[in-house]
Amino acid sequence: MKKLLILTDFSPAAHNAGLYALHLAQELKHSLILCNCWLSPTEAPGVAQVAWPLADDRLIKREVADQLKAEAKKLTEKRHEPGQLFPDLFNPPLACISEAGELTEVLAKITEDQPIAMVVMGLSGAGSLERLFIGSHTKNVVNKATYPVLLVPRDFIFRPIRRIAFATRLDKGDIAVLHSLAGLTKAFQAEIDICHVSDEKFEEGEDKFRADIFMSELCARVNYANIHYHHIKSMDVDHGLDWIYEHSQTDLVVMVHQHHGFLHRLFARSHTQQLAKHIDLPLLVFPPAEVLPCNADSQTRRCPDKTRRLPQPLN
């Protein structure tokens, strides 16, 4: 059984992300892992010369374990509240993991050892990224992830996913990502809007030809009918993404995190309010297709210098 990994720092934003993940797990029939990552005081900057008792590490581990149990109890209790979730649906098992270490390294180990479909994180509603764990930011997870990362705004209330906006520059690698996304869309019977965001340099003939080729290959390789193409021409990609959030009536926005792409530019800015402005809806961030885990039962596809298989679907 595949699993959704919920990262928590026990904040309201992380709790809301846990509720969202609980809904997804019910629909997808996945199990859940609630995870908190903490740094041992011996690993914190400035304490290299300080002798830190091992008993203090054990105390922190016990305290975190108690907090995880309490948070897991709050989440499972929500399953049975009228109007909250759907008690007749699949009741996902929920396990807890507490690990000491740097966040991205701990995540790399967990996702290597277990069938994690996606990592779920909360975002604050205060116009800045929620600071998760000691010395770690959401951007570190997204920048280093080899798995999909779902960012859930603190105040967003779950609703069934009926429409998904997939922002693309028509890169061929995005077709493999859409193959993986199809598992999620089939579970909700959702529509996918392929939103081709281009700037003022868009060439009507050449780029339309690229769009036709992209959609033709997409339909041949992704067996899903409810996919629609939209061209969004704007002064720049940032304003085009504003249009998606404001006019597409979507329930989930999906992007691929490319180096030097839109998300890379936003995460690189010192004023993270710019990112919060673009995340009024849940944002599912895929790594580039070449670093996604592969499904051995899928057809092979040719990439530069190597042959890889299509990534696992999220169902």
Short mmCIF file of N, CA, C and O in Angstrom, two decimals, residues 105-177:
data_model
loop_
_atom_site.label_atom_id
_atom_site.label_comp_id
_atom_site.label_asym_id
_atom_site.label_seq_id
_atom_site.Cartn_x
_atom_site.Cartn_y
_atom_site.Cartn_z
N GLU A 105 17.72 14.99 4.53
CA GLU A 105 18.40 13.70 4.61
C GLU A 105 17.47 12.64 5.21
O GLU A 105 17.45 11.49 4.75
N VAL A 106 16.72 13.02 6.23
CA VAL A 106 15.76 12.07 6.82
C VAL A 106 14.69 11.70 5.80
O VAL A 106 14.33 10.52 5.65
N LEU A 107 14.20 12.68 5.05
CA LEU A 107 13.19 12.41 4.04
C LEU A 107 13.73 11.48 2.95
O LEU A 107 13.02 10.59 2.48
N ALA A 108 14.97 11.71 2.54
CA ALA A 108 15.56 10.86 1.51
C ALA A 108 15.61 9.41 1.97
O ALA A 108 15.32 8.49 1.19
N LYS A 109 15.93 9.17 3.23
CA LYS A 109 15.99 7.81 3.75
C LYS A 109 14.60 7.18 3.83
O LYS A 109 14.39 6.03 3.43
N ILE A 110 13.61 7.95 4.32
CA ILE A 110 12.26 7.41 4.46
C ILE A 110 11.68 7.07 3.09
O ILE A 110 11.10 6.00 2.89
N THR A 111 11.84 7.99 2.13
CA THR A 111 11.25 7.76 0.81
C THR A 111 11.98 6.65 0.05
O THR A 111 11.41 6.05 -0.86
N GLU A 112 13.21 6.38 0.41
CA GLU A 112 13.93 5.28 -0.21
C GLU A 112 13.47 3.94 0.35
O GLU A 112 13.40 2.93 -0.37
N ASP A 113 13.13 3.92 1.64
CA ASP A 113 12.78 2.66 2.31
C ASP A 113 11.30 2.31 2.22
O ASP A 113 10.92 1.16 2.40
N GLN A 114 10.43 3.32 1.95
CA GLN A 114 9.00 3.08 1.99
C GLN A 114 8.34 3.61 0.72
O GLN A 114 8.85 4.55 0.09
N PRO A 115 7.17 3.06 0.33
CA PRO A 115 6.50 3.49 -0.91
C PRO A 115 5.72 4.78 -0.71
O PRO A 115 4.49 4.79 -0.62
N ILE A 116 6.44 5.89 -0.64
CA ILE A 116 5.82 7.19 -0.40
C ILE A 116 5.31 7.76 -1.72
O ILE A 116 6.10 7.99 -2.65
N ALA A 117 4.01 8.02 -1.82
CA ALA A 117 3.44 8.59 -3.03
C ALA A 117 3.69 10.09 -3.11
O ALA A 117 3.93 10.64 -4.18
N MET A 118 3.61 10.77 -1.97
CA MET A 118 3.91 12.20 -1.93
C MET A 118 4.16 12.62 -0.50
O MET A 118 3.75 11.94 0.45
N VAL A 119 4.86 13.74 -0.35
CA VAL A 119 5.10 14.36 0.94
C VAL A 119 4.17 15.56 1.04
O VAL A 119 4.04 16.34 0.10
N VAL A 120 3.50 15.70 2.19
CA VAL A 120 2.52 16.77 2.38
C VAL A 120 3.04 17.72 3.46
O VAL A 120 3.42 17.29 4.56
N MET A 121 3.05 19.03 3.16
CA MET A 121 3.53 20.05 4.08
C MET A 121 2.53 21.18 4.17
O MET A 121 1.79 21.45 3.22
N GLY A 122 2.52 21.87 5.30
CA GLY A 122 1.66 23.03 5.49
C GLY A 122 2.38 24.32 5.23
O GLY A 122 3.59 24.44 5.44
N LEU A 123 1.62 25.31 4.76
CA LEU A 123 2.13 26.68 4.59
C LEU A 123 1.34 27.60 5.49
O LEU A 123 0.13 27.45 5.64
N SER A 124 2.01 28.56 6.07
CA SER A 124 1.31 29.53 6.91
C SER A 124 0.46 30.46 6.06
O SER A 124 0.66 30.57 4.86
N GLY A 125 -0.47 31.14 6.71
CA GLY A 125 -1.29 32.11 5.99
C GLY A 125 -0.86 33.53 6.27
O GLY A 125 -1.61 34.47 6.05
N ALA A 126 0.36 33.70 6.78
CA ALA A 126 0.83 35.02 7.18
C ALA A 126 1.68 35.69 6.13
O ALA A 126 2.37 36.65 6.40
N GLY A 127 1.64 35.18 4.91
CA GLY A 127 2.38 35.82 3.83
C GLY A 127 3.83 35.40 3.76
O GLY A 127 4.62 36.02 3.07
N SER A 128 4.20 34.36 4.46
CA SER A 128 5.57 33.86 4.39
C SER A 128 5.55 32.36 4.53
O SER A 128 4.58 31.77 4.99
N LEU A 129 6.65 31.74 4.14
CA LEU A 129 6.71 30.28 4.27
C LEU A 129 6.76 29.89 5.74
O LEU A 129 7.44 30.51 6.54
N GLU A 130 5.98 28.86 6.08
CA GLU A 130 6.04 28.33 7.44
C GLU A 130 7.43 27.76 7.68
O GLU A 130 7.96 27.01 6.88
N ARG A 131 8.02 28.12 8.80
CA ARG A 131 9.35 27.58 9.11
C ARG A 131 9.18 26.23 9.79
O ARG A 131 8.68 26.13 10.90
N LEU A 132 9.54 25.17 9.10
CA LEU A 132 9.37 23.82 9.60
C LEU A 132 10.70 23.30 10.15
O LEU A 132 11.72 23.35 9.46
N PHE A 133 10.69 22.85 11.41
CA PHE A 133 11.83 22.21 12.02
C PHE A 133 12.99 23.20 12.18
O PHE A 133 12.96 24.31 11.68
N ILE A 134 13.98 22.77 12.88
CA ILE A 134 15.09 23.66 13.21
C ILE A 134 15.98 23.86 11.98
O ILE A 134 16.52 22.91 11.44
N GLY A 135 16.12 25.11 11.53
CA GLY A 135 17.04 25.41 10.45
C GLY A 135 16.61 24.94 9.08
O GLY A 135 17.42 24.90 8.17
N SER A 136 15.34 24.56 8.89
CA SER A 136 14.91 24.02 7.60
C SER A 136 13.73 24.82 7.09
O SER A 136 12.91 25.30 7.85
N HIS A 137 13.62 24.94 5.78
CA HIS A 137 12.52 25.66 5.14
C HIS A 137 11.86 24.75 4.12
O HIS A 137 12.45 23.78 3.64
N THR A 138 10.64 25.11 3.79
CA THR A 138 9.92 24.37 2.76
C THR A 138 10.73 24.32 1.47
O THR A 138 10.75 23.30 0.77
N LYS A 139 11.39 25.41 1.14
CA LYS A 139 12.12 25.44 -0.13
C LYS A 139 13.22 24.40 -0.18
O LYS A 139 13.52 23.87 -1.25
N ASN A 140 13.82 24.04 0.97
CA ASN A 140 14.87 23.02 0.97
C ASN A 140 14.31 21.67 0.56
O ASN A 140 14.96 20.91 -0.16
N VAL A 141 13.09 21.37 1.03
CA VAL A 141 12.47 20.10 0.68
C VAL A 141 12.17 20.08 -0.81
O VAL A 141 12.48 19.12 -1.52
N VAL A 142 11.55 21.15 -1.31
CA VAL A 142 11.17 21.20 -2.73
C VAL A 142 12.41 21.16 -3.62
O VAL A 142 12.43 20.47 -4.65
N ASN A 143 13.44 21.88 -3.25
CA ASN A 143 14.64 21.94 -4.09
C ASN A 143 15.36 20.60 -4.21
O ASN A 143 15.96 20.30 -5.24
N LYS A 144 15.29 19.78 -3.17
CA LYS A 144 16.04 18.52 -3.16
C LYS A 144 15.17 17.29 -3.36
O LYS A 144 15.68 16.17 -3.40
N ALA A 145 13.86 17.47 -3.51
CA ALA A 145 12.95 16.34 -3.54
C ALA A 145 13.11 15.51 -4.82
O ALA A 145 13.29 16.05 -5.91
N THR A 146 12.99 14.21 -4.65
CA THR A 146 12.89 13.28 -5.79
C THR A 146 11.50 12.66 -5.80
O THR A 146 11.28 11.61 -6.41
N TYR A 147 10.55 13.30 -5.15
CA TYR A 147 9.18 12.83 -4.97
C TYR A 147 8.25 14.04 -5.05
O TYR A 147 8.68 15.18 -4.86
N PRO A 148 6.97 13.84 -5.33
CA PRO A 148 6.04 14.98 -5.34
C PRO A 148 5.87 15.56 -3.93
O PRO A 148 5.83 14.82 -2.94
N VAL A 149 5.78 16.88 -3.85
CA VAL A 149 5.57 17.58 -2.58
C VAL A 149 4.29 18.40 -2.69
O VAL A 149 4.16 19.23 -3.59
N LEU A 150 3.36 18.17 -1.79
CA LEU A 150 2.09 18.90 -1.78
C LEU A 150 2.14 19.96 -0.69
O LEU A 150 2.33 19.66 0.49
N LEU A 151 1.99 21.24 -1.09
CA LEU A 151 2.00 22.37 -0.17
C LEU A 151 0.56 22.83 0.05
O LEU A 151 -0.12 23.22 -0.90
N VAL A 152 0.11 22.80 1.30
CA VAL A 152 -1.29 23.11 1.62
C VAL A 152 -1.35 24.40 2.43
O VAL A 152 -0.76 24.48 3.52
N PRO A 153 -2.06 25.43 1.95
CA PRO A 153 -2.20 26.66 2.73
C PRO A 153 -2.89 26.41 4.06
O PRO A 153 -3.77 25.54 4.17
N ARG A 154 -2.50 27.17 5.05
CA ARG A 154 -3.00 26.94 6.42
C ARG A 154 -4.51 26.98 6.52
O ARG A 154 -5.11 26.19 7.25
N ASP A 155 -5.14 27.91 5.82
CA ASP A 155 -6.58 28.11 5.99
C ASP A 155 -7.41 27.43 4.91
O ASP A 155 -8.63 27.63 4.85
N PHE A 156 -6.78 26.63 4.04
CA PHE A 156 -7.54 25.99 2.97
C PHE A 156 -8.30 24.79 3.50
O PHE A 156 -7.73 23.91 4.16
N ILE A 157 -9.59 24.76 3.23
CA ILE A 157 -10.44 23.64 3.65
C ILE A 157 -10.59 22.67 2.49
O ILE A 157 -10.89 23.07 1.36
N PHE A 158 -10.37 21.40 2.77
CA PHE A 158 -10.41 20.39 1.71
C PHE A 158 -11.74 20.42 0.97
O PHE A 158 -12.81 20.55 1.57
N ARG A 159 -11.65 20.27 -0.33
CA ARG A 159 -12.82 20.04 -1.16
C ARG A 159 -12.43 19.01 -2.22
O ARG A 159 -11.25 18.91 -2.58
N PRO A 160 -13.38 18.21 -2.67
CA PRO A 160 -13.04 17.20 -3.67
C PRO A 160 -12.34 17.83 -4.87
O PRO A 160 -12.71 18.92 -5.33
N ILE A 161 -11.33 17.15 -5.38
CA ILE A 161 -10.54 17.67 -6.49
C ILE A 161 -11.27 17.39 -7.79
O ILE A 161 -11.28 16.25 -8.27
N ARG A 162 -11.89 18.40 -8.35
CA ARG A 162 -12.63 18.25 -9.60
C ARG A 162 -11.88 18.84 -10.80
O ARG A 162 -12.11 18.45 -11.93
N ARG A 163 -11.00 19.81 -10.56
CA ARG A 163 -10.27 20.44 -11.66
C ARG A 163 -8.84 20.71 -11.21
O ARG A 163 -8.60 21.27 -10.14
N ILE A 164 -7.91 20.28 -12.04
CA ILE A 164 -6.49 20.46 -11.76
C ILE A 164 -5.87 21.30 -12.86
O ILE A 164 -6.06 21.03 -14.05
N ALA A 165 -5.14 22.34 -12.48
CA ALA A 165 -4.41 23.16 -13.45
C ALA A 165 -2.95 22.73 -13.45
O ALA A 165 -2.27 22.79 -12.41
N PHE A 166 -2.48 22.29 -14.61
CA PHE A 166 -1.08 21.86 -14.76
C PHE A 166 -0.36 22.92 -15.58
O PHE A 166 -0.58 23.06 -16.78
N ALA A 167 0.50 23.69 -14.93
CA ALA A 167 1.23 24.75 -15.60
C ALA A 167 2.45 24.17 -16.32
O ALA A 167 3.25 23.46 -15.71
N THR A 168 2.61 24.46 -17.60
CA THR A 168 3.67 23.85 -18.38
C THR A 168 4.24 24.82 -19.41
O THR A 168 3.54 25.73 -19.88
N ARG A 169 5.50 24.61 -19.76
CA ARG A 169 6.13 25.30 -20.89
C ARG A 169 6.26 24.33 -22.06
O ARG A 169 7.04 24.54 -22.96
N LEU A 170 5.50 23.26 -22.04
CA LEU A 170 5.48 22.22 -23.09
C LEU A 170 6.78 21.43 -23.15
O LEU A 170 7.16 20.93 -24.21
N ASP A 171 7.46 21.28 -22.02
CA ASP A 171 8.64 20.43 -21.98
C ASP A 171 8.20 18.97 -22.09
O ASP A 171 7.21 18.55 -21.47
N LYS A 172 8.94 18.19 -22.86
CA LYS A 172 8.56 16.79 -23.06
C LYS A 172 8.54 16.00 -21.76
O LYS A 172 7.76 15.06 -21.60
N GLY A 173 9.40 16.35 -20.84
CA GLY A 173 9.43 15.66 -19.56
C GLY A 173 8.13 15.79 -18.79
O GLY A 173 7.80 14.94 -17.95
N ASP A 174 7.36 16.83 -19.07
CA ASP A 174 6.08 17.02 -18.37
C ASP A 174 5.09 15.92 -18.70
O ASP A 174 4.16 15.66 -17.93
N ILE A 175 5.24 15.27 -19.84
CA ILE A 175 4.32 14.18 -20.20
C ILE A 175 4.48 13.02 -19.23
O ILE A 175 3.49 12.41 -18.81
N ALA A 176 5.71 12.72 -18.84
CA ALA A 176 5.94 11.66 -17.86
C ALA A 176 5.33 12.04 -16.51
O ALA A 176 4.78 11.19 -15.79
N VAL A 177 5.43 13.31 -16.14
CA VAL A 177 4.83 13.77 -14.89
C VAL A 177 3.31 13.63 -14.95
O VAL A 177 2.67 13.21 -13.98
#
